Amino acid sequence: MGGRLQPCGRRAEATPQAEACPTWLLRASLNCDYNLSMIHLSRSARLACAAILSVLGSLEAFQATRNSLTEFSGAVRALTQKVSPAVVQVLVSGYGSLDEGEGKQVSLLTRQRSTGSGVVVDSSGYIITNAHVVRGAVNVRVSIPAMQTAGADAPLDAKIVGVDRGTDLALLKVDRTGLPTLPFGDSDALRQGDIVLAVGSPLGLKNSVSMGVVSAPARQVNEDNPLAYIQTDASINPGNSGGALVNVEGRLVGINSFIFTQSGGSQGIGFAIPSNIVRHVYRQLQKQGHVHRGEIGVFVQDISPVLASALKLARSSGVLVTDVSPSSTAETGGLKPRDIILSLDGRPMEYARDFELTFYRRQKGDKVSVKVLREEKELPQPIVIDVDEQEEDEDALADSVKPENNLVPRLGILCIEIDSRIAKLLPALRQPDGLIVAAKSPDGQGRYIDLESADVIHTLNDQPVGSLETFRTIIAGLKAGEPVALLIERGGVFRYIAFEIE
């Protein structure tokens, strides 16, 4: 070993031979005591040898890094190949809103075509997408990657099984079995920094994949909406809506829904509906076609330090009961305003949205156990409350409009017939019958008639309008130039709208 060191330098002064420091010498130096071996080398030789050793170490580090990156790239590729066959493109043709301009109190509808994404969650043909993707749809088709691979390029016709506007989810069904699916993951297990893939059809580009991390696992974006979304920096653009957000195990952890942007494109702030919510809504839509959402008749808000100081509350943070509906199950169970909710079914409650979100997964007949702090004292026993069913909201009115069924062609207006279900959704009418104006077509005569959304048509030329079909038939039978006077109710006030039939 010592003899191998000799050619590198016999004396203290440097020589060309010593400074050459051949590779075999360097390798020999790795197998002997570093300090002793360097004594016989010149200063320049020692520096050269140290530099080359450093380079060799860097090369080994680079090789290790390259191997790690290769493995990571292969893992991402394998994950993509695993999940992308179950993510489809949704092609929609139907009616969409056309802005009439500032100050106009009417919605104009026009024929539109759009694309979105969807996720196959059942091999028998059930596909989850966003409600806004199929809103106003007349025809829905689905392009499935697995079928294209097999040489079948034609998209499949899809039926809308059900829509839940509250969570912005819709369920589609295609007449095909044996489709690849994505299994549901546990969105509650997500943590900030977890790697995720967003799969969909951004801007109509089918089967596209982007990668990012979970920016926040539970982000509330609107105080009026208790739903907490998954925030991610994975690139999401128009057309990704309804597509999959998957974890590194290839499980569905979210349905991509919307973005925050100033440019119209991705700026790294995208949001997905958590899979635990998706799974609950999917099961109800598949079984019933709509969602029964639970409630107990209580209103809550976050406790701030200022609020706590002003009201002299026992805690400066948490969830405060602000109101309890009369005759609700919460009142029957014993919950009171000014109660502070400590936990729900054993789960600590830190924010009002956590409390409200719980009822997205509860149905009528369930029971919840609420631990309460009342006037600085914790109640000795939790309050057990029966879950009731949330009443239909105003979105149900919008969901009842189907342009192909509700259009009055000659006037170019869409009307909803008032029945007992619709009447419950409306404020008190002075006359509890008629037709609600929902929207107008920009191509019909109705665009030039002084009708507004939410107007209620009661009579036509002093005759009750009756059903939508009757109204449509009477209008269709009028001759060009005949006068029409509609008695409408707007904001609780009767007035006439007069015009001549074109």
Short mmCIF file of C-alpha atoms in Angstrom, two decimals:
data_model
loop_
_atom_site.label_atom_id
_atom_site.label_comp_id
_atom_site.label_asym_id
_atom_site.label_seq_id
_atom_site.Cartn_x
_atom_site.Cartn_y
_atom_site.Cartn_z
CA MET A 1 0.00 0.00 0.00
CA GLY A 2 2.84 2.40 0.92
CA GLY A 3 4.74 1.58 -2.30
CA ARG A 4 1.76 2.67 -4.39
CA LEU A 5 1.94 6.10 -2.83
CA GLN A 6 5.52 6.71 -3.79
CA PRO A 7 5.13 7.61 -7.48
CA CYS A 8 2.89 10.47 -6.45
CA GLY A 9 5.75 12.36 -4.66
CA ARG A 10 9.02 11.50 -2.94
CA ARG A 11 10.02 14.96 -1.73
CA ALA A 12 8.38 18.04 -0.42
CA GLU A 13 8.91 19.99 -3.65
CA ALA A 14 6.41 19.53 -6.38
CA THR A 15 7.24 17.64 -9.56
CA PRO A 16 5.19 17.08 -12.69
CA GLN A 17 5.11 13.38 -11.88
CA ALA A 18 3.89 13.97 -8.36
CA GLU A 19 1.17 16.38 -9.39
CA ALA A 20 -0.23 13.95 -11.92
CA CYS A 21 -1.59 11.84 -9.06
CA PRO A 22 -2.94 8.90 -11.11
CA THR A 23 -6.36 7.41 -10.46
CA TRP A 24 -4.90 4.18 -9.04
CA LEU A 25 -3.21 6.31 -6.36
CA LEU A 26 -6.49 7.92 -5.39
CA ARG A 27 -8.19 4.57 -5.09
CA ALA A 28 -5.27 3.32 -2.99
CA SER A 29 -5.61 6.34 -0.73
CA LEU A 30 -9.16 5.30 0.05
CA ASN A 31 -7.81 2.09 1.56
CA CYS A 32 -5.21 3.55 3.90
CA ASP A 33 -4.97 6.12 6.62
CA TYR A 34 -5.63 9.47 4.96
CA ASN A 35 -3.20 11.54 7.05
CA LEU A 36 -0.25 9.13 6.69
CA SER A 37 -0.70 8.72 2.95
CA MET A 38 -0.74 12.46 2.34
CA ILE A 39 2.56 13.07 4.22
CA HIS A 40 4.59 11.84 1.24
CA LEU A 41 2.76 14.03 -1.28
CA SER A 42 3.65 17.56 -2.30
CA ARG A 43 1.27 20.34 -1.31
CA SER A 44 0.02 20.70 -4.91
CA ALA A 45 -0.42 16.95 -5.18
CA ARG A 46 -2.35 16.85 -1.94
CA LEU A 47 -4.67 19.60 -3.17
CA ALA A 48 -5.15 17.85 -6.50
CA CYS A 49 -5.86 14.53 -4.84
CA ALA A 50 -8.33 16.14 -2.42
CA ALA A 51 -10.08 17.88 -5.31
CA ILE A 52 -10.39 14.68 -7.31
CA LEU A 53 -11.63 12.79 -4.26
CA SER A 54 -14.24 15.51 -3.85
CA VAL A 55 -15.22 15.13 -7.49
CA LEU A 56 -15.50 11.38 -7.11
CA GLY A 57 -17.72 11.91 -4.08
CA SER A 58 -19.85 14.37 -6.03
CA LEU A 59 -20.16 11.89 -8.90
CA GLU A 60 -21.31 9.21 -6.49
CA ALA A 61 -23.85 11.65 -4.98
CA PHE A 62 -25.01 12.63 -8.46
CA GLN A 63 -25.43 8.99 -9.43
CA ALA A 64 -27.48 8.36 -6.28
CA THR A 65 -29.61 11.43 -6.98
CA ARG A 66 -30.13 10.36 -10.58
CA ASN A 67 -31.19 6.91 -9.46
CA SER A 68 -33.65 8.44 -6.97
CA LEU A 69 -35.12 10.75 -9.63
CA THR A 70 -35.41 7.86 -12.06
CA GLU A 71 -37.25 5.81 -9.46
CA PHE A 72 -39.53 8.76 -8.63
CA SER A 73 -40.27 9.39 -12.30
CA GLY A 74 -41.07 5.73 -12.81
CA ALA A 75 -43.38 5.73 -9.79
CA VAL A 76 -45.27 8.78 -11.10
CA ARG A 77 -45.53 7.20 -14.55
CA ALA A 78 -46.88 3.96 -13.08
CA LEU A 79 -49.36 5.89 -10.94
CA THR A 80 -50.56 7.85 -13.96
CA GLN A 81 -51.06 4.69 -16.00
CA LYS A 82 -53.02 3.22 -13.11
CA VAL A 83 -55.48 6.07 -12.56
CA SER A 84 -55.96 7.82 -15.92
CA PRO A 85 -58.14 5.10 -17.58
CA ALA A 86 -60.87 5.80 -15.02
CA VAL A 87 -61.02 9.57 -15.69
CA VAL A 88 -63.29 10.52 -18.60
CA GLN A 89 -64.13 13.58 -20.67
CA VAL A 90 -67.71 14.85 -20.37
CA LEU A 91 -69.19 16.53 -23.47
CA VAL A 92 -72.28 18.67 -22.86
CA SER A 93 -74.67 20.46 -25.19
CA GLY A 94 -77.53 22.48 -23.75
CA TYR A 95 -78.46 25.91 -22.50
CA GLY A 96 -76.27 28.39 -20.66
CA SER A 97 -76.62 31.91 -19.31
CA LEU A 98 -75.84 34.90 -21.51
CA ASP A 99 -75.12 38.15 -19.69
CA GLU A 100 -77.72 40.76 -20.53
CA GLY A 101 -75.82 43.65 -19.00
CA GLU A 102 -75.58 45.55 -15.78
CA GLY A 103 -78.88 46.52 -14.19
CA LYS A 104 -80.97 43.92 -16.06
CA GLN A 105 -83.07 41.66 -13.86
CA VAL A 106 -83.42 38.76 -16.25
CA SER A 107 -81.45 35.70 -17.30
CA LEU A 108 -80.96 35.03 -20.99
CA LEU A 109 -80.34 31.47 -22.15
CA THR A 110 -78.51 30.44 -25.27
CA ARG A 111 -77.44 27.12 -26.77
CA GLN A 112 -73.95 26.20 -25.66
CA ARG A 113 -71.42 23.39 -25.89
CA SER A 114 -68.91 22.71 -23.15
CA THR A 115 -66.55 20.06 -21.84
CA GLY A 116 -65.61 18.86 -18.40
CA SER A 117 -64.28 15.76 -16.72
CA GLY A 118 -65.65 12.86 -14.72
CA VAL A 119 -64.51 9.87 -12.68
CA VAL A 120 -65.78 6.32 -13.05
CA VAL A 121 -66.58 5.14 -9.52
CA ASP A 122 -68.48 1.97 -10.41
CA SER A 123 -67.58 -0.50 -13.16
CA SER A 124 -71.26 -0.75 -14.15
CA GLY A 125 -71.08 2.76 -15.63
CA TYR A 126 -71.59 5.28 -12.80
CA ILE A 127 -69.56 8.48 -13.22
CA ILE A 128 -69.17 11.36 -10.77
CA THR A 129 -68.72 14.91 -12.10
CA ASN A 130 -69.50 18.49 -11.04
CA ALA A 131 -73.09 19.73 -11.07
CA HIS A 132 -72.02 22.89 -12.89
CA VAL A 133 -70.56 20.77 -15.72
CA VAL A 134 -74.02 19.42 -16.63
CA ARG A 135 -76.11 22.43 -15.65
CA GLY A 136 -78.59 23.24 -18.42
CA ALA A 137 -77.60 20.07 -20.28
CA VAL A 138 -79.86 18.61 -22.94
CA ASN A 139 -77.40 15.99 -24.20
CA VAL A 140 -74.48 14.52 -22.24
CA ARG A 141 -71.86 12.23 -23.74
CA VAL A 142 -68.79 10.64 -22.20
CA SER A 143 -65.47 9.87 -23.86
CA ILE A 144 -63.72 6.98 -22.06
CA PRO A 145 -59.93 6.50 -22.49
CA ALA A 146 -60.13 2.72 -22.09
CA MET A 147 -62.58 2.48 -25.00
CA GLN A 148 -60.41 4.65 -27.22
CA THR A 149 -57.46 2.37 -26.51
CA ALA A 150 -59.63 -0.52 -27.67
CA GLY A 151 -60.41 1.33 -30.90
CA ALA A 152 -63.91 2.58 -30.03
CA ASP A 153 -63.65 6.34 -30.47
CA ALA A 154 -67.35 7.30 -30.32
CA PRO A 155 -68.41 8.84 -27.01
CA LEU A 156 -71.22 7.14 -25.07
CA ASP A 157 -74.55 8.78 -24.31
CA ALA A 158 -74.92 9.45 -20.58
CA LYS A 159 -77.98 9.86 -18.40
CA ILE A 160 -78.04 12.32 -15.49
CA VAL A 161 -79.04 10.18 -12.49
CA GLY A 162 -79.07 13.02 -9.99
CA VAL A 163 -77.66 16.42 -9.10
CA ASP A 164 -76.74 17.94 -5.74
CA ARG A 165 -76.20 21.67 -6.09
CA GLY A 166 -75.19 22.02 -2.43
CA THR A 167 -71.95 20.13 -3.00
CA ASP A 168 -71.72 20.82 -6.76
CA LEU A 169 -71.80 17.11 -7.58
CA ALA A 170 -73.72 15.14 -10.22
CA LEU A 171 -73.96 11.45 -11.03
CA LEU A 172 -74.02 10.15 -14.61
CA LYS A 173 -74.74 6.65 -15.94
CA VAL A 174 -73.57 5.11 -19.20
CA ASP A 175 -74.81 1.84 -20.63
CA ARG A 176 -71.52 -0.02 -20.36
CA THR A 177 -70.03 -2.48 -17.85
CA GLY A 178 -66.51 -3.57 -16.98
CA LEU A 179 -65.16 -0.02 -16.91
CA PRO A 180 -61.96 0.80 -14.99
CA THR A 181 -62.68 2.60 -11.72
CA LEU A 182 -60.96 4.67 -9.06
CA PRO A 183 -61.36 3.49 -5.46
CA PHE A 184 -62.27 6.10 -2.86
CA GLY A 185 -59.55 7.29 -0.52
CA ASP A 186 -59.86 8.90 2.92
CA SER A 187 -59.75 12.68 2.41
CA ASP A 188 -59.66 13.20 6.18
CA ALA A 189 -56.22 11.58 6.20
CA LEU A 190 -54.71 14.20 3.86
CA ARG A 191 -52.02 16.46 5.28
CA GLN A 192 -50.40 19.65 4.03
CA GLY A 193 -47.58 18.80 1.65
CA ASP A 194 -48.93 15.42 0.50
CA ILE A 195 -48.24 14.77 -3.20
CA VAL A 196 -51.34 14.57 -5.42
CA LEU A 197 -52.15 14.24 -9.12
CA ALA A 198 -54.93 16.13 -10.90
CA VAL A 199 -56.33 14.17 -13.84
CA GLY A 200 -58.87 15.48 -16.35
CA SER A 201 -59.44 17.29 -19.65
CA PRO A 202 -58.27 20.91 -19.19
CA LEU A 203 -59.30 23.15 -22.09
CA GLY A 204 -60.61 20.06 -23.86
CA LEU A 205 -57.23 18.26 -23.81
CA LYS A 206 -58.27 14.73 -22.92
CA ASN A 207 -56.47 12.59 -20.37
CA SER A 208 -54.07 15.24 -19.02
CA VAL A 209 -52.16 14.86 -15.76
CA SER A 210 -50.55 17.48 -13.50
CA MET A 211 -48.77 17.03 -10.20
CA GLY A 212 -48.63 19.13 -7.05
CA VAL A 213 -49.09 19.04 -3.32
CA VAL A 214 -51.93 19.56 -0.88
CA SER A 215 -51.67 23.27 -0.06
CA ALA A 216 -54.34 22.97 2.66
CA PRO A 217 -56.42 19.85 3.46
CA ALA A 218 -59.51 21.76 4.64
CA ARG A 219 -60.02 25.26 3.24
CA GLN A 220 -63.30 27.12 3.68
CA VAL A 221 -63.55 29.60 0.82
CA ASN A 222 -66.91 31.17 1.67
CA GLU A 223 -68.41 31.93 5.05
CA ASP A 224 -71.87 31.02 3.73
CA ASN A 225 -70.67 27.61 2.56
CA PRO A 226 -69.67 25.24 5.37
CA LEU A 227 -67.99 22.83 2.95
CA ALA A 228 -64.21 22.69 3.44
CA TYR A 229 -62.30 22.03 0.21
CA ILE A 230 -58.91 20.51 -0.52
CA GLN A 231 -56.61 23.26 -1.80
CA THR A 232 -53.86 22.18 -4.18
CA ASP A 233 -51.23 23.75 -6.42
CA ALA A 234 -51.57 20.96 -9.00
CA SER A 235 -52.42 22.70 -12.27
CA ILE A 236 -56.22 22.90 -12.71
CA ASN A 237 -57.81 24.75 -15.64
CA PRO A 238 -61.28 25.06 -17.20
CA GLY A 239 -62.25 21.56 -18.32
CA ASN A 240 -60.66 19.92 -15.26
CA SER A 241 -63.94 20.35 -13.38
CA GLY A 242 -65.27 16.97 -12.32
CA GLY A 243 -61.88 15.31 -12.73
CA ALA A 244 -59.91 13.34 -10.17
CA LEU A 245 -57.51 14.41 -7.45
CA VAL A 246 -55.63 11.24 -6.44
CA ASN A 247 -53.06 10.44 -3.78
CA VAL A 248 -49.83 8.46 -4.26
CA GLU A 249 -51.73 5.24 -3.61
CA GLY A 250 -53.91 5.88 -6.66
CA ARG A 251 -57.06 6.52 -4.63
CA LEU A 252 -59.61 9.24 -5.28
CA VAL A 253 -59.25 11.90 -2.56
CA GLY A 254 -61.16 14.71 -4.28
CA ILE A 255 -63.18 15.91 -7.27
CA ASN A 256 -61.58 18.99 -8.84
CA SER A 257 -64.13 21.77 -8.81
CA PHE A 258 -62.86 25.34 -9.24
CA ILE A 259 -59.86 27.69 -9.12
CA PHE A 260 -58.98 31.16 -7.91
CA THR A 261 -57.52 33.09 -10.82
CA GLN A 262 -57.02 36.58 -12.19
CA SER A 263 -55.99 35.40 -15.64
CA GLY A 264 -58.64 32.74 -16.30
CA GLY A 265 -56.02 29.97 -16.11
CA SER A 266 -54.25 28.10 -13.35
CA GLN A 267 -52.33 30.19 -10.84
CA GLY A 268 -51.66 27.36 -8.43
CA ILE A 269 -54.80 27.83 -6.33
CA GLY A 270 -57.22 25.02 -7.11
CA PHE A 271 -59.92 23.38 -5.01
CA ALA A 272 -61.37 19.87 -4.87
CA ILE A 273 -64.41 18.44 -3.08
CA PRO A 274 -63.17 15.96 -0.43
CA SER A 275 -63.73 12.31 -1.33
CA ASN A 276 -65.50 11.54 1.96
CA ILE A 277 -68.19 14.04 0.96
CA VAL A 278 -68.21 12.73 -2.63
CA ARG A 279 -68.71 9.15 -1.46
CA HIS A 280 -71.66 10.11 0.74
CA VAL A 281 -73.37 12.13 -2.02
CA TYR A 282 -72.68 9.45 -4.62
CA ARG A 283 -74.40 6.76 -2.56
CA GLN A 284 -77.51 8.89 -2.10
CA LEU A 285 -77.68 9.99 -5.73
CA GLN A 286 -77.28 6.40 -6.90
CA LYS A 287 -80.01 5.16 -4.57
CA GLN A 288 -82.50 8.05 -4.60
CA GLY A 289 -81.50 10.52 -7.31
CA HIS A 290 -81.17 13.33 -4.77
CA VAL A 291 -79.55 14.03 -1.41
CA HIS A 292 -81.25 14.08 1.97
CA ARG A 293 -79.14 16.37 4.13
CA GLY A 294 -79.44 16.31 7.89
CA GLU A 295 -79.86 19.20 10.30
CA ILE A 296 -80.86 19.76 13.93
CA GLY A 297 -82.11 23.36 13.67
CA VAL A 298 -79.17 25.17 15.23
CA PHE A 299 -77.07 28.12 14.03
CA VAL A 300 -73.45 28.49 15.08
CA GLN A 301 -70.48 30.80 14.53
CA ASP A 302 -66.81 30.99 15.43
CA ILE A 303 -65.87 32.64 18.72
CA SER A 304 -63.41 35.50 18.29
CA PRO A 305 -61.45 37.10 21.15
CA VAL A 306 -63.47 40.31 20.72
CA LEU A 307 -66.78 38.43 20.81
CA ALA A 308 -65.66 36.46 23.85
CA SER A 309 -64.62 39.64 25.67
CA ALA A 310 -67.83 41.50 24.84
CA LEU A 311 -70.10 38.63 25.91
CA LYS A 312 -67.83 37.53 28.77
CA LEU A 313 -67.68 34.00 27.38
CA ALA A 314 -65.71 31.27 29.14
CA ARG A 315 -63.57 30.65 26.03
CA SER A 316 -61.98 32.96 23.48
CA SER A 317 -62.23 30.42 20.65
CA GLY A 318 -64.50 27.60 19.60
CA VAL A 319 -68.09 27.22 18.39
CA LEU A 320 -70.91 29.34 19.80
CA VAL A 321 -74.63 28.54 19.41
CA THR A 322 -76.24 31.81 18.26
CA ASP A 323 -79.79 30.57 17.66
CA VAL A 324 -81.96 27.48 18.01
CA SER A 325 -85.01 27.10 15.76
CA PRO A 326 -88.34 26.78 17.61
CA SER A 327 -89.66 23.22 17.73
CA SER A 328 -86.43 21.89 16.21
CA THR A 329 -84.78 18.70 17.43
CA ALA A 330 -81.98 20.84 18.90
CA GLU A 331 -84.51 22.71 21.06
CA THR A 332 -86.24 19.49 22.02
CA GLY A 333 -82.90 17.97 22.94
CA GLY A 334 -82.06 20.89 25.23
CA LEU A 335 -79.51 22.93 23.28
CA LYS A 336 -79.68 26.68 24.01
CA PRO A 337 -78.34 29.94 22.56
CA ARG A 338 -74.99 30.98 24.11
CA ASP A 339 -74.01 27.32 24.60
CA ILE A 340 -70.42 26.60 23.56
CA ILE A 341 -70.05 23.32 21.69
CA LEU A 342 -67.01 21.40 22.86
CA SER A 343 -67.37 18.22 20.84
CA LEU A 344 -69.72 16.40 18.49
CA ASP A 345 -69.80 12.61 18.75
CA GLY A 346 -66.54 12.79 20.66
CA ARG A 347 -64.76 14.90 18.04
CA PRO A 348 -63.53 18.28 19.32
CA MET A 349 -65.15 21.26 17.57
CA GLU A 350 -62.80 24.18 16.92
CA TYR A 351 -64.63 25.92 14.08
CA ALA A 352 -68.26 26.41 13.10
CA ARG A 353 -67.62 24.89 9.68
CA ASP A 354 -66.50 21.63 11.34
CA PHE A 355 -69.83 21.44 13.14
CA GLU A 356 -71.91 22.28 10.05
CA LEU A 357 -69.94 19.97 7.79
CA THR A 358 -70.78 17.01 10.01
CA PHE A 359 -74.41 17.16 8.87
CA TYR A 360 -73.45 16.78 5.20
CA ARG A 361 -72.94 13.12 6.14
CA ARG A 362 -75.95 12.63 8.42
CA GLN A 363 -79.50 11.70 7.55
CA LYS A 364 -82.86 11.87 9.24
CA GLY A 365 -83.08 9.34 12.05
CA ASP A 366 -79.42 9.53 13.02
CA LYS A 367 -78.47 10.72 16.50
CA VAL A 368 -75.63 13.04 17.51
CA SER A 369 -74.03 13.52 20.90
CA VAL A 370 -73.08 17.12 21.72
CA LYS A 371 -70.82 18.06 24.62
CA VAL A 372 -71.65 21.56 25.85
CA LEU A 373 -70.13 24.32 27.99
CA ARG A 374 -72.94 26.41 29.49
CA GLU A 375 -72.28 29.50 31.64
CA GLU A 376 -68.69 28.48 32.40
CA LYS A 377 -69.71 24.96 33.42
CA GLU A 378 -69.49 21.83 31.34
CA LEU A 379 -72.75 19.89 31.39
CA PRO A 380 -72.26 16.55 33.15
CA GLN A 381 -73.77 14.56 30.26
CA PRO A 382 -73.66 15.13 26.49
CA ILE A 383 -76.91 16.26 24.86
CA VAL A 384 -78.27 13.60 22.49
CA ILE A 385 -80.16 15.09 19.54
CA ASP A 386 -82.13 13.44 16.74
CA VAL A 387 -81.11 14.48 13.24
CA ASP A 388 -83.92 15.91 11.12
CA GLU A 389 -83.99 16.45 7.35
CA GLN A 390 -83.01 19.79 5.88
CA GLU A 391 -85.76 21.44 3.89
CA GLU A 392 -85.26 21.96 0.19
CA ASP A 393 -83.59 25.24 -0.63
CA GLU A 394 -83.91 27.68 -3.49
CA ASP A 395 -81.53 25.60 -5.60
CA ALA A 396 -84.32 23.05 -5.95
CA LEU A 397 -86.25 25.69 -7.91
CA ALA A 398 -83.40 26.08 -10.36
CA ASP A 399 -83.00 22.31 -10.64
CA SER A 400 -86.64 21.98 -11.68
CA VAL A 401 -85.98 23.97 -14.87
CA LYS A 402 -85.25 21.90 -17.97
CA PRO A 403 -85.13 24.09 -21.08
CA GLU A 404 -86.48 21.37 -23.34
CA ASN A 405 -89.55 20.98 -21.09
CA ASN A 406 -90.09 24.50 -19.76
CA LEU A 407 -89.68 26.62 -22.90
CA VAL A 408 -92.61 28.58 -24.31
CA PRO A 409 -91.22 28.69 -27.88
CA ARG A 410 -93.23 31.53 -29.35
CA LEU A 411 -92.34 33.93 -26.54
CA GLY A 412 -88.87 32.53 -25.94
CA ILE A 413 -89.33 32.34 -22.16
CA LEU A 414 -88.84 29.52 -19.68
CA CYS A 415 -91.57 29.08 -17.08
CA ILE A 416 -92.01 26.88 -14.02
CA GLU A 417 -95.47 25.71 -13.08
CA ILE A 418 -96.30 26.40 -9.43
CA ASP A 419 -97.26 23.22 -7.59
CA SER A 420 -97.33 22.36 -3.89
CA ARG A 421 -93.59 21.61 -3.82
CA ILE A 422 -92.60 24.82 -5.60
CA ALA A 423 -94.99 26.88 -3.48
CA LYS A 424 -93.06 25.91 -0.34
CA LEU A 425 -89.89 27.40 -1.82
CA LEU A 426 -91.47 30.78 -2.58
CA PRO A 427 -92.27 33.71 -0.33
CA ALA A 428 -95.98 34.26 0.28
CA LEU A 429 -97.74 35.01 -2.99
CA ARG A 430 -100.89 37.12 -3.14
CA GLN A 431 -102.29 34.54 -5.52
CA PRO A 432 -100.95 30.99 -5.02
CA ASP A 433 -100.97 29.78 -8.62
CA GLY A 434 -99.53 30.64 -12.01
CA LEU A 435 -96.19 30.34 -13.81
CA ILE A 436 -92.79 31.61 -12.62
CA VAL A 437 -90.58 33.23 -15.25
CA ALA A 438 -87.21 31.50 -14.93
CA ALA A 439 -85.29 32.85 -17.92
CA LYS A 440 -85.49 34.04 -21.52
CA SER A 441 -84.01 32.96 -24.78
CA PRO A 442 -82.02 35.72 -26.55
CA ASP A 443 -83.68 34.68 -29.82
CA GLY A 444 -87.32 34.94 -28.74
CA GLN A 445 -89.83 37.77 -28.54
CA GLY A 446 -89.62 37.56 -24.76
CA ARG A 447 -86.30 39.38 -24.83
CA TYR A 448 -88.19 42.58 -25.71
CA ILE A 449 -91.04 42.01 -23.27
CA ASP A 450 -90.76 43.61 -19.83
CA LEU A 451 -90.60 40.31 -17.95
CA GLU A 452 -88.03 39.59 -15.26
CA SER A 453 -86.81 36.46 -13.53
CA ALA A 454 -89.09 35.47 -10.62
CA ASP A 455 -92.13 37.27 -12.08
CA VAL A 456 -95.26 35.18 -11.60
CA ILE A 457 -97.73 35.16 -14.51
CA HIS A 458 -101.29 34.75 -13.18
CA THR A 459 -103.58 35.57 -16.14
CA LEU A 460 -103.48 35.99 -19.91
CA ASN A 461 -106.13 38.44 -21.19
CA ASP A 462 -108.03 38.06 -17.91
CA GLN A 463 -108.04 34.25 -18.15
CA PRO A 464 -106.06 32.13 -15.61
CA VAL A 465 -102.97 30.75 -17.31
CA GLY A 466 -103.56 27.29 -15.83
CA SER A 467 -100.83 24.78 -16.52
CA LEU A 468 -97.65 25.40 -18.48
CA GLU A 469 -98.94 23.22 -21.30
CA THR A 470 -102.20 25.22 -21.46
CA PHE A 471 -100.32 28.52 -21.54
CA ARG A 472 -98.04 27.21 -24.28
CA THR A 473 -101.01 26.06 -26.36
CA ILE A 474 -102.88 29.39 -26.03
CA ILE A 475 -99.81 31.41 -27.02
CA ALA A 476 -99.13 29.13 -30.00
CA GLY A 477 -102.73 29.63 -31.22
CA LEU A 478 -102.63 33.44 -31.25
CA LYS A 479 -102.33 35.21 -34.60
CA ALA A 480 -99.60 37.69 -35.41
CA GLY A 481 -100.55 41.16 -34.23
CA GLU A 482 -103.03 40.00 -31.57
CA PRO A 483 -102.77 41.91 -28.29
CA VAL A 484 -101.75 40.17 -25.06
CA ALA A 485 -102.04 41.43 -21.49
CA LEU A 486 -100.32 39.36 -18.81
CA LEU A 487 -101.18 39.98 -15.17
CA ILE A 488 -97.99 39.38 -13.25
CA GLU A 489 -96.95 39.55 -9.61
CA ARG A 490 -93.57 41.16 -8.97
CA GLY A 491 -92.33 41.74 -5.43
CA GLY A 492 -95.86 41.39 -4.05
CA VAL A 493 -97.31 43.95 -6.48
CA PHE A 494 -99.68 43.21 -9.39
CA ARG A 495 -99.07 44.84 -12.76
CA TYR A 496 -99.90 44.25 -16.42
CA ILE A 497 -97.41 43.52 -19.20
CA ALA A 498 -98.94 44.32 -22.61
CA PHE A 499 -97.52 43.50 -26.08
CA GLU A 500 -98.54 42.24 -29.53
CA ILE A 501 -97.69 38.77 -30.79
CA GLU A 502 -95.04 38.80 -33.49
#
